[in-house]
Amino acid sequence: MKPWIMALLLCVGTFLTGYAAATPVDTYQFKNQTNQERGLKLARSMRCPQCQNQDLVDSNSPVAHDLRIQVYKMVDEGKSDEQIVQYMTQRYGDFVLYKPRMDSKTYILWWGPLGLLICGAIVIGLLVRKQRANKDSNEAFTENDEQALKAILQDEDNK
Amino acid sequence: MKKFFLFLPLVTFAVLGFFLYKGLFLNPQQLDSALIGKPIPAFELQKLEDENIKLTNKDLIGKVSMINVWGTWCPSCKFEHPYLMKLKAQNILPIYGINYRDERKAALHELKVVGDPYALNIFDPMGKLGVDLGVYGAPETFIVDHNGIIQYRYAGPIAEPVWNNTLLPIIQKLQQQAKARGAS
């Protein structure tokens, strides 16, 4: 087998095995399909407080297990999304939310990229305008200038 | 104005650099507790030594105290334990223990072997109180004032430096406040 094909297969294989082993299996029985979808979606939107970079569904840690079962139960009890999110943030703070809420502390997160984009646009706009202005002045290349240039070039050649 | 624009990249770099540099020294394992400034969550759980005795949040109010969450399955708790024994001997404040996600037998055995630093032992096998306290691992320690309001949370084992530099000053301040207000 050609080495590059082997390398490619190895890469793909690595990704596939990681994917298959990722999610622990719970025995929790939802009341119905809708609840299951909502419960999983909610638990996926929250971060495991212990392992930092996994959501509640992906994590094997005992805390994540407790919390996702709690989320599932609350969904089955008919609690609204806001109530469940409130339950979690009251205990674990905004840290558990993967998508930060909009408040005075997170304005820069939400609007920062847009602000940078606008800044960039302004800078580019200014640069383009400046360049255009320069170009206009360049066109005023007078007869005198031309002669001066020729003189210089000849001077160079004679050296 | 033109000069200012010229320096803009440098300024941006400096500001970004400052925050990223600061970020290097943050400990991602040390989360702020959402419960600071809030009362101990209401609970009713069995006493570790006797399943017929129920303990509630009211049993923990009245003195400046420390709530320590531990389990026999937790190696850092074992590491921390001798220091808790030392603190108990100094008799600075009551330490309440929450035996978290554990088995009663194992926990009682452990306390018998290595000593019991706790004024009260609360048995929380399902981790219910743990979740209400926002516990994400063990050991975790909460400092509670005489009104039962949580004032500080420390995640990780307590040892000399943390105690002297962080916990003790907070406790002393709270005890002074309690004294000033006529509580014990």
Short mmCIF file of C-alpha atoms in Angstrom, two decimals:
data_model
loop_
_atom_site.label_atom_id
_atom_site.label_comp_id
_atom_site.label_asym_id
_atom_site.label_seq_id
_atom_site.Cartn_x
_atom_site.Cartn_y
_atom_site.Cartn_z
CA MET A 1 0.00 0.00 0.00
CA LYS A 2 1.20 3.47 -0.78
CA PRO A 3 2.32 5.30 2.35
CA TRP A 4 0.02 8.29 1.79
CA ILE A 5 -3.04 6.05 1.56
CA MET A 6 -2.00 4.38 4.78
CA ALA A 7 -1.58 7.72 6.48
CA LEU A 8 -5.00 8.82 5.31
CA LEU A 9 -6.64 5.63 6.56
CA LEU A 10 -4.91 5.99 9.91
CA CYS A 11 -6.19 9.54 10.25
CA VAL A 12 -9.75 8.60 9.43
CA GLY A 13 -9.56 5.56 11.68
CA THR A 14 -8.35 7.65 14.60
CA PHE A 15 -11.28 10.01 14.26
CA LEU A 16 -13.79 7.19 14.00
CA THR A 17 -12.63 5.35 17.11
CA GLY A 18 -12.68 8.60 19.11
CA TYR A 19 -16.21 9.21 17.99
CA ALA A 20 -17.49 5.78 18.84
CA ALA A 21 -16.11 5.71 22.39
CA ALA A 22 -17.14 9.21 23.39
CA THR A 23 -20.58 9.00 24.97
CA PRO A 24 -21.44 7.11 28.15
CA VAL A 25 -24.74 5.26 28.11
CA ASP A 26 -27.45 5.99 30.64
CA THR A 27 -30.31 3.74 31.52
CA TYR A 28 -32.65 6.65 32.04
CA GLN A 29 -36.07 6.12 30.48
CA PHE A 30 -37.79 9.24 29.20
CA LYS A 31 -41.56 9.46 29.26
CA ASN A 32 -41.65 10.09 25.53
CA GLN A 33 -39.60 10.87 22.45
CA THR A 34 -40.12 14.64 22.58
CA ASN A 35 -38.89 14.76 26.17
CA GLN A 36 -35.86 12.73 25.23
CA GLU A 37 -34.91 15.06 22.42
CA ARG A 38 -35.40 18.13 24.59
CA GLY A 39 -33.57 16.59 27.56
CA LEU A 40 -30.56 15.59 25.48
CA LYS A 41 -30.43 18.95 23.76
CA LEU A 42 -30.51 20.76 27.11
CA ALA A 43 -27.87 18.51 28.66
CA ARG A 44 -25.68 19.03 25.59
CA SER A 45 -25.91 22.79 26.03
CA MET A 46 -24.41 22.57 29.51
CA ARG A 47 -20.81 22.11 30.56
CA CYS A 48 -19.62 19.50 33.02
CA PRO A 49 -18.29 21.52 35.96
CA GLN A 50 -15.57 19.00 36.73
CA CYS A 51 -14.13 18.18 33.35
CA GLN A 52 -14.40 21.69 31.86
CA ASN A 53 -14.51 20.88 28.19
CA GLN A 54 -17.18 18.26 27.85
CA ASP A 55 -20.91 18.70 27.95
CA LEU A 56 -23.07 16.87 30.46
CA VAL A 57 -23.93 14.10 28.02
CA ASP A 58 -20.35 13.42 26.94
CA SER A 59 -18.77 13.29 30.36
CA ASN A 60 -18.16 10.22 32.45
CA SER A 61 -17.67 12.14 35.69
CA PRO A 62 -20.10 11.41 38.55
CA VAL A 63 -21.15 15.04 38.81
CA ALA A 64 -22.03 15.19 35.12
CA HIS A 65 -24.03 12.00 35.55
CA ASP A 66 -25.99 13.47 38.48
CA LEU A 67 -26.61 16.69 36.64
CA ARG A 68 -27.79 15.18 33.37
CA ILE A 69 -30.14 12.82 35.20
CA GLN A 70 -31.43 15.87 37.04
CA VAL A 71 -31.97 17.64 33.70
CA TYR A 72 -33.79 14.58 32.28
CA LYS A 73 -36.00 14.34 35.37
CA MET A 74 -36.92 17.99 35.25
CA VAL A 75 -37.81 17.68 31.57
CA ASP A 76 -40.08 14.74 32.39
CA GLU A 77 -41.62 16.76 35.22
CA GLY A 78 -42.64 19.31 32.63
CA LYS A 79 -40.28 22.07 33.73
CA SER A 80 -39.55 24.75 31.17
CA ASP A 81 -36.09 25.29 29.65
CA GLU A 82 -35.70 28.51 31.62
CA GLN A 83 -36.52 26.75 34.89
CA ILE A 84 -33.94 24.06 34.23
CA VAL A 85 -31.27 26.54 33.19
CA GLN A 86 -32.07 28.56 36.32
CA TYR A 87 -31.75 25.44 38.50
CA MET A 88 -28.30 24.79 37.10
CA THR A 89 -26.97 28.34 37.19
CA GLN A 90 -28.18 28.86 40.75
CA ARG A 91 -25.89 26.04 41.78
CA TYR A 92 -23.02 26.12 39.35
CA GLY A 93 -23.09 29.67 38.05
CA ASP A 94 -23.03 30.83 34.45
CA PHE A 95 -20.01 28.58 33.93
CA VAL A 96 -22.27 25.62 33.16
CA LEU A 97 -23.74 27.32 30.12
CA TYR A 98 -21.86 26.72 26.91
CA LYS A 99 -23.68 29.64 25.36
CA PRO A 100 -23.14 32.57 27.68
CA ARG A 101 -26.10 34.71 28.57
CA MET A 102 -26.30 38.31 27.47
CA ASP A 103 -25.59 40.60 30.41
CA SER A 104 -23.24 43.42 31.36
CA LYS A 105 -20.35 40.97 31.90
CA THR A 106 -20.72 39.27 28.53
CA TYR A 107 -21.46 42.20 26.20
CA ILE A 108 -17.86 42.12 25.01
CA LEU A 109 -18.20 38.43 24.15
CA TRP A 110 -21.35 38.95 22.17
CA TRP A 111 -20.58 42.26 20.51
CA GLY A 112 -16.76 42.19 20.52
CA PRO A 113 -16.39 40.35 17.19
CA LEU A 114 -18.93 42.65 15.55
CA GLY A 115 -17.06 45.64 17.00
CA LEU A 116 -13.77 44.35 15.63
CA LEU A 117 -15.38 43.80 12.24
CA ILE A 118 -16.68 47.38 12.19
CA CYS A 119 -13.27 48.71 13.29
CA GLY A 120 -11.64 46.73 10.50
CA ALA A 121 -14.11 48.03 7.95
CA ILE A 122 -13.48 51.61 9.05
CA VAL A 123 -9.71 51.17 8.84
CA ILE A 124 -9.93 49.61 5.38
CA GLY A 125 -12.30 52.35 4.27
CA LEU A 126 -9.88 55.01 5.44
CA LEU A 127 -6.91 53.30 3.79
CA VAL A 128 -8.74 52.96 0.48
CA ARG A 129 -9.78 56.59 0.57
CA LYS A 130 -6.25 57.67 1.31
CA GLN A 131 -4.90 55.58 -1.54
CA ARG A 132 -7.40 57.07 -3.95
CA ALA A 133 -6.40 60.55 -2.86
CA ASN A 134 -2.74 59.67 -3.44
CA LYS A 135 -3.51 58.28 -6.87
CA ASP A 136 -5.16 61.54 -7.91
CA SER A 137 -2.08 63.46 -6.95
CA ASN A 138 0.14 61.01 -8.85
CA GLU A 139 -1.60 61.80 -12.10
CA ALA A 140 -0.36 65.33 -11.92
CA PHE A 141 2.94 64.20 -13.42
CA THR A 142 4.10 67.28 -15.19
CA GLU A 143 6.36 67.89 -18.16
CA ASN A 144 8.97 69.23 -15.77
CA ASP A 145 8.89 66.06 -13.72
CA GLU A 146 9.36 63.97 -16.83
CA GLN A 147 12.40 65.88 -17.89
CA ALA A 148 13.90 65.73 -14.46
CA LEU A 149 13.40 61.97 -14.41
CA LYS A 150 15.05 61.54 -17.80
CA ALA A 151 18.01 63.56 -16.64
CA ILE A 152 18.42 61.37 -13.63
CA LEU A 153 18.21 58.18 -15.68
CA GLN A 154 20.76 59.41 -18.17
CA ASP A 155 23.00 60.37 -15.35
CA GLU A 156 22.79 56.81 -14.04
CA ASP A 157 23.58 55.35 -17.49
CA ASN A 158 26.64 57.53 -17.92
CA LYS A 159 28.14 56.30 -14.70
CA MET B 1 -5.24 61.45 14.87
CA LYS B 2 -3.15 59.83 12.17
CA LYS B 3 -0.51 58.99 14.76
CA PHE B 4 -3.14 57.40 16.92
CA PHE B 5 -4.18 55.07 14.09
CA LEU B 6 -0.56 54.11 13.57
CA PHE B 7 -0.31 53.04 17.19
CA LEU B 8 -3.62 51.20 17.18
CA PRO B 9 -2.11 47.75 16.44
CA LEU B 10 0.40 48.21 19.24
CA VAL B 11 -2.31 49.26 21.68
CA THR B 12 -4.51 46.33 20.67
CA PHE B 13 -1.59 43.98 21.09
CA ALA B 14 -0.79 45.36 24.53
CA VAL B 15 -4.39 45.07 25.74
CA LEU B 16 -4.80 41.54 24.37
CA GLY B 17 -1.42 40.55 25.73
CA PHE B 18 -2.34 41.84 29.18
CA PHE B 19 -5.53 39.77 29.38
CA LEU B 20 -4.00 36.65 27.87
CA TYR B 21 -1.04 36.92 30.25
CA LYS B 22 -3.40 37.23 33.19
CA GLY B 23 -5.34 34.27 31.84
CA LEU B 24 -2.23 32.12 32.09
CA PHE B 25 -2.38 32.33 35.86
CA LEU B 26 -6.07 31.61 36.31
CA ASN B 27 -6.85 28.18 37.62
CA PRO B 28 -9.67 26.66 35.56
CA GLN B 29 -10.23 24.10 38.31
CA GLN B 30 -11.07 26.84 40.76
CA LEU B 31 -14.59 27.93 39.88
CA ASP B 32 -16.42 30.68 41.64
CA SER B 33 -19.29 29.37 43.65
CA ALA B 34 -22.70 30.62 42.61
CA LEU B 35 -23.74 30.32 46.26
CA ILE B 36 -21.53 32.98 47.82
CA GLY B 37 -23.76 35.33 49.80
CA LYS B 38 -26.60 32.83 49.87
CA PRO B 39 -27.81 30.73 52.80
CA ILE B 40 -26.96 27.04 53.14
CA PRO B 41 -29.48 25.23 50.93
CA ALA B 42 -32.38 23.67 52.81
CA PHE B 43 -31.93 19.93 53.34
CA GLU B 44 -33.02 17.08 55.52
CA LEU B 45 -30.60 14.18 55.60
CA GLN B 46 -29.65 11.37 57.93
CA LYS B 47 -26.90 11.59 60.44
CA LEU B 48 -24.00 9.41 59.32
CA GLU B 49 -23.79 7.56 62.63
CA ASP B 50 -27.53 7.04 63.07
CA GLU B 51 -30.09 6.79 60.29
CA ASN B 52 -32.92 7.64 62.67
CA ILE B 53 -31.60 11.09 63.39
CA LYS B 54 -32.38 13.70 60.77
CA LEU B 55 -30.16 16.72 60.31
CA THR B 56 -31.32 19.90 58.61
CA ASN B 57 -29.74 23.15 57.52
CA LYS B 58 -30.90 24.69 60.83
CA ASP B 59 -28.45 22.45 62.69
CA LEU B 60 -25.56 24.21 60.97
CA ILE B 61 -26.54 27.79 61.77
CA GLY B 62 -25.41 29.82 64.77
CA LYS B 63 -21.64 29.81 64.63
CA VAL B 64 -19.06 30.70 62.06
CA SER B 65 -18.32 27.26 60.71
CA MET B 66 -16.77 25.26 57.93
CA ILE B 67 -18.61 22.69 55.84
CA ASN B 68 -16.32 20.06 54.38
CA VAL B 69 -17.49 17.75 51.59
CA TRP B 70 -15.65 14.44 51.52
CA GLY B 71 -15.88 10.77 50.60
CA THR B 72 -13.85 7.65 51.24
CA TRP B 73 -13.43 7.28 47.46
CA CYS B 74 -11.58 10.56 47.26
CA PRO B 75 -7.77 10.46 47.56
CA SER B 76 -7.40 14.22 48.08
CA CYS B 77 -9.75 13.94 51.06
CA LYS B 78 -7.39 11.43 52.63
CA PHE B 79 -4.55 13.82 51.99
CA GLU B 80 -6.48 16.64 53.63
CA HIS B 81 -7.68 14.65 56.61
CA PRO B 82 -4.69 15.03 58.99
CA TYR B 83 -4.89 18.79 58.59
CA LEU B 84 -8.58 18.78 59.50
CA MET B 85 -7.71 16.80 62.63
CA LYS B 86 -5.18 19.46 63.50
CA LEU B 87 -7.78 22.18 63.02
CA LYS B 88 -10.21 20.31 65.23
CA ALA B 89 -7.58 20.16 67.96
CA GLN B 90 -7.09 23.93 67.69
CA ASN B 91 -10.81 24.35 68.25
CA ILE B 92 -11.14 27.46 66.10
CA LEU B 93 -14.53 26.67 64.62
CA PRO B 94 -16.84 23.70 64.16
CA ILE B 95 -16.26 21.68 61.00
CA TYR B 96 -19.36 20.01 59.62
CA GLY B 97 -18.78 17.03 57.38
CA ILE B 98 -20.88 16.05 54.40
CA ASN B 99 -20.18 12.48 53.45
CA TYR B 100 -20.77 12.79 49.73
CA ARG B 101 -21.79 9.94 47.39
CA ASP B 102 -20.41 7.36 49.74
CA GLU B 103 -21.36 4.25 51.68
CA ARG B 104 -22.24 4.58 55.33
CA LYS B 105 -20.18 1.59 56.43
CA ALA B 106 -17.05 2.64 54.60
CA ALA B 107 -17.35 6.20 55.87
CA LEU B 108 -17.84 5.17 59.49
CA HIS B 109 -14.95 2.77 59.26
CA GLU B 110 -12.70 5.48 57.84
CA LEU B 111 -13.59 7.95 60.60
CA LYS B 112 -12.96 5.30 63.22
CA VAL B 113 -9.54 4.47 61.85
CA VAL B 114 -8.14 7.92 61.09
CA GLY B 115 -10.17 10.04 63.49
CA ASP B 116 -13.29 12.18 63.18
CA PRO B 117 -12.63 15.92 62.75
CA TYR B 118 -16.31 16.76 62.28
CA ALA B 119 -18.76 18.28 64.77
CA LEU B 120 -21.62 16.74 62.79
CA ASN B 121 -21.62 14.12 60.08
CA ILE B 122 -24.24 14.51 57.37
CA PHE B 123 -24.84 11.51 55.14
CA ASP B 124 -25.48 12.45 51.50
CA PRO B 125 -25.26 9.19 49.56
CA MET B 126 -27.17 10.45 46.51
CA GLY B 127 -25.21 13.69 46.29
CA LYS B 128 -28.42 15.71 46.61
CA LEU B 129 -27.04 18.29 49.02
CA GLY B 130 -23.83 18.21 47.00
CA VAL B 131 -25.65 19.32 43.86
CA ASP B 132 -27.54 22.00 45.80
CA LEU B 133 -24.20 23.31 47.03
CA GLY B 134 -22.78 23.30 43.52
CA VAL B 135 -20.17 20.71 44.46
CA TYR B 136 -18.26 19.36 41.45
CA GLY B 137 -15.66 17.27 43.18
CA ALA B 138 -14.27 16.55 46.58
CA PRO B 139 -12.94 17.81 48.83
CA GLU B 140 -14.68 21.15 48.83
CA THR B 141 -14.90 23.44 51.81
CA PHE B 142 -17.41 26.20 52.49
CA ILE B 143 -16.98 28.91 55.07
CA VAL B 144 -20.32 29.88 56.57
CA ASP B 145 -21.00 32.87 58.80
CA HIS B 146 -23.04 32.80 62.02
CA ASN B 147 -26.23 33.52 60.09
CA GLY B 148 -25.73 30.47 57.89
CA ILE B 149 -24.71 32.53 54.85
CA ILE B 150 -22.02 30.95 52.65
CA GLN B 151 -19.08 33.37 52.47
CA TYR B 152 -16.37 31.42 50.72
CA ARG B 153 -15.82 28.18 48.88
CA TYR B 154 -12.52 26.43 48.49
CA ALA B 155 -12.21 23.51 46.08
CA GLY B 156 -9.34 21.17 46.78
CA PRO B 157 -7.58 19.87 49.86
CA ILE B 158 -6.87 22.29 52.69
CA ALA B 159 -3.24 22.53 53.71
CA GLU B 160 -1.09 24.96 55.67
CA PRO B 161 -0.58 27.69 53.02
CA VAL B 162 -4.24 27.86 51.97
CA TRP B 163 -5.36 27.86 55.56
CA ASN B 164 -2.96 30.57 56.70
CA ASN B 165 -3.18 32.81 53.67
CA THR B 166 -6.80 32.50 52.65
CA LEU B 167 -9.16 30.67 54.94
CA LEU B 168 -8.06 31.76 58.40
CA PRO B 169 -8.18 35.53 57.65
CA ILE B 170 -11.74 35.16 56.32
CA ILE B 171 -12.77 33.11 59.35
CA GLN B 172 -11.24 35.58 61.79
CA LYS B 173 -13.01 38.47 60.10
CA LEU B 174 -16.35 36.65 60.23
CA GLN B 175 -15.83 35.71 63.87
CA GLN B 176 -15.12 39.33 64.74
CA GLN B 177 -18.27 40.40 62.93
CA ALA B 178 -20.25 37.75 64.77
CA LYS B 179 -18.85 38.91 68.08
CA ALA B 180 -19.69 42.51 67.30
CA ARG B 181 -23.26 41.50 66.62
CA GLY B 182 -23.52 39.61 69.87
CA ALA B 183 -23.59 36.09 68.51
CA SER B 184 -21.41 33.37 69.96
#
